[in-house]
Structure formats: structure tokens, C-alpha cells
Amino acid sequence: MFIALEGIDGSGHTTQARALQKALAAQGRDVYVTAEPSAGPVGKVIRDYLQGRIGNFERFPESLALLFAADRLHHIATEIKPKLEAGIDVICDRYVLSSWVYQGLEVTEDWVRRINQFAPLPDLTLVIDTPLIEAKQRRDLRGSVQEIFETQKIQENIRERYLDLAPSVHAVIVDGSGKSEEVTKRLLDAVVSSRT
Ligand code: TYD
């Protein structure tokens, strides 16, 4: 099973990817966790840009969108597909819906979909819907460099876009408020009920 985990910055998707892996492993499943931007060569360029080490794609959102799409195809071919073919479940921390939501802010949505047309849709997309204030507190606690998309106004917009676009990938929206363990439980319930 191929699961994508999504949400605004600070929604806890990275922590929850690990927690969900543990919860599914406890049910006897073999689960691989990965993330986008990936650890591959194109993913590295994207992270360097997002964290301000290299510039400047701000004026070139189409180029950035193509980088995300290129990273994704490389990631699918080198990591995701081989794991799925070996019968291992994959949880991907961010996937195509992130491109539709984030790149769609600046680039025609239809084109973003077209450049991602070779990326297979996951069996299940889970969107962690975290109140903006909680997500901001988490980002502040992390104390790392503020990335390009992390201003509060953009995050507000992004949350709305997630809620609007979720139905187009049949995503399940999971309440991301409260304790981390409670959110994991909700995610696990969503995975289990998607299989029945
Ligand atoms: P990530 O490292 O997951 O950030 P965080 O843990 O802070 O949520 O992702 C980095 C940024 O990349 C994030 O702001 C979302 C953005 N992004 C896109 O714009 N398009 C994409 O296709 C992906 C995968 C991520």
C-alpha cells in the first residue's frame, strides 16, 4: 500500500509518518518511510533553495515546479516503486498534492498537474489538518531556518488549498489538533478503514 501524508508546514506530517510506521509495524506490516523533497540529487537542490543556501527560484516558480516534478519521478523510480514491488508498504511524507497546493499558488494548476502526470496517485492520501496557531508554535519550537513558504499568510492560503483540493485525490482529512498520539490513532483508523 502506498500512503502519502500531507499538511501545512508544522502540521506534524514528518513526526506522524514515523509514528504511523510504528503503529502499522505493530500490526505486522513492513513499512518504509520516505519524504519529498527526496534525499536524491534533485531533492538536494530543492532543499538548498528552500533553506536559502542557493538562490533564487522566487522569480522562476515554473522552474521550481519542474524540479519538484523531476525529483518525484526520480524518487518513484529509485525508491518508491522498488519497495512497493517488494511487497513493502510505503509512507511518503509529502507527495503530488503538495505540488498542486504549493506550486499551484504561483503557477497554473492545470500545468502543475500535467508535469506530474507520470507520478502514480497513492492508494491513500491523508491530509493532517492542524490549526494554524498550533502549526506555527511547532515551527517556532523547531527553531530552524524559516523556509520560503513559511509565512503565516501563505500558510493560511495553503491550508485552504489543501481542504479545497483534497477531494480531487480522494484524500482523507484527519484532525491534526491535540496530542501527537491522538493524531496517530486517527491516522491509523483512516488507514484501516481504507482497507475494509
Ligand atoms: P518539508 O521539508 O516537508 O517542510 P516541513 O517539514 O517544514 O513541512 O517540505 C519543504 C517545503 O517544500 C514545504 O514548504 C512544502 C514544499 N513543497 C512544495 O512546495 N512542493 C512539493 O511538491 C513538495 C513535496 C514540497
Short mmCIF file of C-alpha atoms and ligand atoms in Angstrom, two decimals:
data_model
loop_
_atom_site.label_atom_id
_atom_site.label_comp_id
_atom_site.label_asym_id
_atom_site.label_seq_id
_atom_site.Cartn_x
_atom_site.Cartn_y
_atom_site.Cartn_z
CA MET A 1 0.00 0.00 0.00
CA PHE A 2 1.25 3.46 -0.92
CA ILE A 3 0.26 6.19 1.55
CA ALA A 4 1.00 9.91 1.19
CA LEU A 5 0.96 12.13 4.24
CA GLU A 6 0.29 15.82 3.73
CA GLY A 7 -0.36 19.05 5.60
CA ILE A 8 0.79 22.63 6.12
CA ASP A 9 4.29 23.30 7.42
CA GLY A 10 4.36 22.39 11.10
CA SER A 11 1.32 20.10 10.85
CA GLY A 12 3.46 17.25 12.15
CA HIS A 13 3.48 15.14 8.97
CA THR A 14 7.13 14.13 9.44
CA THR A 15 6.66 13.01 13.06
CA GLN A 16 3.40 11.31 12.13
CA ALA A 17 4.99 9.42 9.22
CA ARG A 18 7.30 7.70 11.73
CA ALA A 19 4.56 7.19 14.29
CA LEU A 20 2.25 5.66 11.69
CA GLN A 21 5.07 3.38 10.52
CA LYS A 22 5.44 2.11 14.11
CA ALA A 23 1.71 1.64 14.54
CA LEU A 24 1.44 -0.34 11.29
CA ALA A 25 4.57 -2.36 12.13
CA ALA A 26 2.84 -3.33 15.40
CA GLN A 27 0.13 -4.88 13.19
CA GLY A 28 2.79 -6.95 11.44
CA ARG A 29 3.27 -4.79 8.36
CA ASP A 30 6.59 -3.95 6.78
CA VAL A 31 6.59 -0.20 6.19
CA TYR A 32 9.16 2.07 4.56
CA VAL A 33 9.10 5.81 5.24
CA THR A 34 10.39 8.33 2.77
CA ALA A 35 9.89 12.04 2.06
CA GLU A 36 9.73 14.68 -0.65
CA PRO A 37 11.74 16.70 -1.46
CA SER A 38 13.68 13.44 -1.56
CA ALA A 39 17.23 12.66 -0.48
CA GLY A 40 18.17 12.26 -4.16
CA PRO A 41 20.16 14.70 -6.30
CA VAL A 42 17.24 16.91 -7.39
CA GLY A 43 15.77 16.89 -3.88
CA LYS A 44 19.03 18.22 -2.55
CA VAL A 45 18.94 21.20 -4.92
CA ILE A 46 15.36 21.96 -3.80
CA ARG A 47 16.27 21.86 -0.09
CA ASP A 48 19.30 24.08 -0.66
CA TYR A 49 16.99 26.61 -2.28
CA LEU A 50 14.19 26.36 0.32
CA GLN A 51 16.67 26.90 3.14
CA GLY A 52 18.33 29.87 1.45
CA ARG A 53 21.67 28.24 0.65
CA ILE A 54 21.26 28.77 -3.06
CA GLY A 55 19.08 31.24 -4.93
CA ASN A 56 16.88 32.23 -6.44
CA PHE A 57 13.80 30.49 -7.76
CA GLU A 58 11.43 33.11 -6.38
CA ARG A 59 11.21 34.69 -9.80
CA PHE A 60 11.08 31.30 -11.52
CA PRO A 61 8.21 29.34 -9.98
CA GLU A 62 7.86 27.24 -13.16
CA SER A 63 11.47 26.04 -12.80
CA LEU A 64 10.83 25.17 -9.17
CA ALA A 65 7.67 23.28 -10.10
CA LEU A 66 9.66 21.29 -12.67
CA LEU A 67 12.31 20.50 -10.06
CA PHE A 68 9.68 19.10 -7.68
CA ALA A 69 8.21 17.02 -10.52
CA ALA A 70 11.67 15.79 -11.62
CA ASP A 71 12.59 14.90 -8.05
CA ARG A 72 9.33 12.98 -7.71
CA LEU A 73 9.86 10.87 -10.84
CA HIS A 74 13.41 10.04 -9.75
CA HIS A 75 12.18 9.22 -6.24
CA ILE A 76 9.43 6.95 -7.56
CA ALA A 77 11.81 5.06 -9.84
CA THR A 78 14.66 4.66 -7.35
CA GLU A 79 12.85 4.20 -4.03
CA ILE A 80 9.06 4.04 -4.03
CA LYS A 81 8.42 1.60 -6.87
CA PRO A 82 11.11 -0.92 -5.84
CA LYS A 83 9.74 -1.04 -2.27
CA LEU A 84 6.14 -1.49 -3.41
CA GLU A 85 7.19 -4.21 -5.84
CA ALA A 86 8.94 -5.98 -2.98
CA GLY A 87 5.62 -6.03 -1.11
CA ILE A 88 6.64 -3.31 1.34
CA ASP A 89 4.19 -0.54 2.25
CA VAL A 90 5.44 2.98 1.60
CA ILE A 91 4.58 6.12 3.54
CA CYS A 92 5.67 9.23 1.67
CA ASP A 93 5.94 12.42 3.70
CA ARG A 94 4.51 14.88 1.11
CA TYR A 95 3.78 13.89 -2.49
CA VAL A 96 1.84 15.20 -5.55
CA LEU A 97 -0.81 17.01 -3.53
CA SER A 98 1.98 19.23 -2.14
CA SER A 99 2.84 20.32 -5.67
CA TRP A 100 -0.78 21.05 -6.53
CA VAL A 101 -1.18 23.03 -3.33
CA TYR A 102 2.14 24.90 -3.14
CA GLN A 103 3.20 25.31 -6.79
CA GLY A 104 -0.42 25.99 -7.72
CA LEU A 105 -0.13 29.20 -5.67
CA GLU A 106 2.02 30.73 -8.39
CA VAL A 107 1.74 28.53 -11.48
CA THR A 108 -1.35 27.39 -13.40
CA GLU A 109 -2.76 24.40 -11.57
CA ASP A 110 -3.54 22.55 -14.76
CA TRP A 111 0.10 22.75 -15.86
CA VAL A 112 1.30 21.55 -12.43
CA ARG A 113 -0.95 18.53 -12.84
CA ARG A 114 0.34 17.92 -16.35
CA ILE A 115 4.02 17.92 -15.36
CA ASN A 116 3.14 15.44 -12.61
CA GLN A 117 1.08 13.20 -14.86
CA PHE A 118 3.55 10.30 -14.70
CA ALA A 119 3.51 10.19 -10.91
CA PRO A 120 1.03 7.47 -9.89
CA LEU A 121 -1.54 8.52 -7.32
CA PRO A 122 -1.11 6.91 -3.91
CA ASP A 123 -3.61 4.33 -2.67
CA LEU A 124 -4.39 6.71 0.17
CA THR A 125 -3.62 10.38 0.80
CA LEU A 126 -4.02 11.63 4.35
CA VAL A 127 -4.13 15.37 4.97
CA ILE A 128 -3.34 16.34 8.55
CA ASP A 129 -5.42 19.42 9.21
CA THR A 130 -3.76 21.31 12.03
CA PRO A 131 -4.99 24.65 13.37
CA LEU A 132 -2.69 27.41 12.03
CA ILE A 133 -1.71 28.56 15.50
CA GLU A 134 -0.61 25.06 16.61
CA ALA A 135 1.39 24.59 13.41
CA LYS A 136 3.12 27.94 13.94
CA GLN A 137 4.00 27.03 17.53
CA ARG A 138 5.59 23.80 16.28
CA ARG A 139 7.58 25.61 13.62
CA ASP A 140 8.77 28.16 16.21
CA LEU A 141 9.76 25.36 18.61
CA ARG A 142 11.82 23.69 15.88
CA GLY A 143 13.84 26.92 15.72
CA SER A 144 15.25 26.05 12.30
CA VAL A 145 15.64 28.40 9.34
CA GLN A 146 12.32 29.83 8.16
CA GLU A 147 11.73 28.28 4.76
CA ILE A 148 10.36 30.09 1.73
CA PHE A 149 6.69 29.10 2.19
CA GLU A 150 6.56 29.55 5.97
CA THR A 151 4.92 32.96 6.43
CA GLN A 152 1.58 32.93 8.24
CA LYS A 153 -0.37 34.46 5.34
CA ILE A 154 0.91 31.84 2.90
CA GLN A 155 0.16 29.07 5.40
CA GLU A 156 -3.44 30.27 5.72
CA ASN A 157 -3.78 30.10 1.96
CA ILE A 158 -2.14 26.68 1.84
CA ARG A 159 -4.47 25.25 4.46
CA GLU A 160 -7.47 26.39 2.41
CA ARG A 161 -5.97 24.92 -0.75
CA TYR A 162 -5.45 21.56 0.98
CA LEU A 163 -9.10 21.50 2.02
CA ASP A 164 -10.27 22.51 -1.47
CA LEU A 165 -8.05 20.10 -3.40
CA ALA A 166 -8.26 17.07 -1.08
CA PRO A 167 -11.33 15.61 -2.86
CA SER A 168 -9.51 15.56 -6.22
CA VAL A 169 -7.15 12.84 -4.91
CA HIS A 170 -9.85 11.29 -2.69
CA ALA A 171 -7.79 12.36 0.31
CA VAL A 172 -9.00 11.77 3.83
CA ILE A 173 -8.74 14.84 6.06
CA VAL A 174 -7.61 13.96 9.56
CA ASP A 175 -8.00 16.28 12.52
CA GLY A 176 -4.45 17.29 13.50
CA SER A 177 -5.30 19.02 16.76
CA GLY A 178 -4.44 17.70 20.20
CA LYS A 179 -1.79 15.27 21.35
CA SER A 180 0.51 13.61 18.87
CA GLU A 181 -0.64 10.11 19.94
CA GLU A 182 -4.25 11.06 19.33
CA VAL A 183 -3.42 12.22 15.81
CA THR A 184 -1.53 8.96 15.14
CA LYS A 185 -4.57 7.00 16.28
CA ARG A 186 -6.81 8.94 13.87
CA LEU A 187 -4.37 8.33 11.02
CA LEU A 188 -4.21 4.63 11.80
CA ASP A 189 -8.01 4.42 11.89
CA ALA A 190 -8.13 6.09 8.45
CA VAL A 191 -5.63 3.57 7.03
CA VAL A 192 -7.51 0.61 8.49
CA SER A 193 -10.89 1.80 7.25
CA SER A 194 -9.49 2.47 3.75
CA ARG A 195 -8.59 -1.23 3.53
CA THR A 196 -12.03 -2.51 4.50
P1 TYD B 1 9.20 19.82 4.20
O1 TYD B 1 10.65 19.58 4.39
O2 TYD B 1 8.25 18.70 4.31
O3 TYD B 1 8.81 21.01 5.16
P2 TYD B 1 8.12 20.96 6.58
O4 TYD B 1 8.65 19.77 7.32
O5 TYD B 1 8.55 22.29 7.14
O6 TYD B 1 6.65 20.89 6.31
O7 TYD B 1 8.95 20.48 2.78
C1 TYD B 1 9.65 21.60 2.43
C2 TYD B 1 8.79 22.59 1.69
O8 TYD B 1 8.62 22.16 0.35
C3 TYD B 1 7.40 22.80 2.27
O9 TYD B 1 7.22 24.19 2.48
C4 TYD B 1 6.48 22.35 1.17
C5 TYD B 1 7.31 22.47 -0.07
N1 TYD B 1 6.93 21.56 -1.18
C6 TYD B 1 6.42 22.10 -2.36
O10 TYD B 1 6.29 23.32 -2.49
N2 TYD B 1 6.08 21.26 -3.38
C7 TYD B 1 6.22 19.91 -3.30
O11 TYD B 1 5.90 19.18 -4.28
C8 TYD B 1 6.76 19.36 -2.09
C9 TYD B 1 6.97 17.89 -1.96
C10 TYD B 1 7.10 20.21 -1.05
#
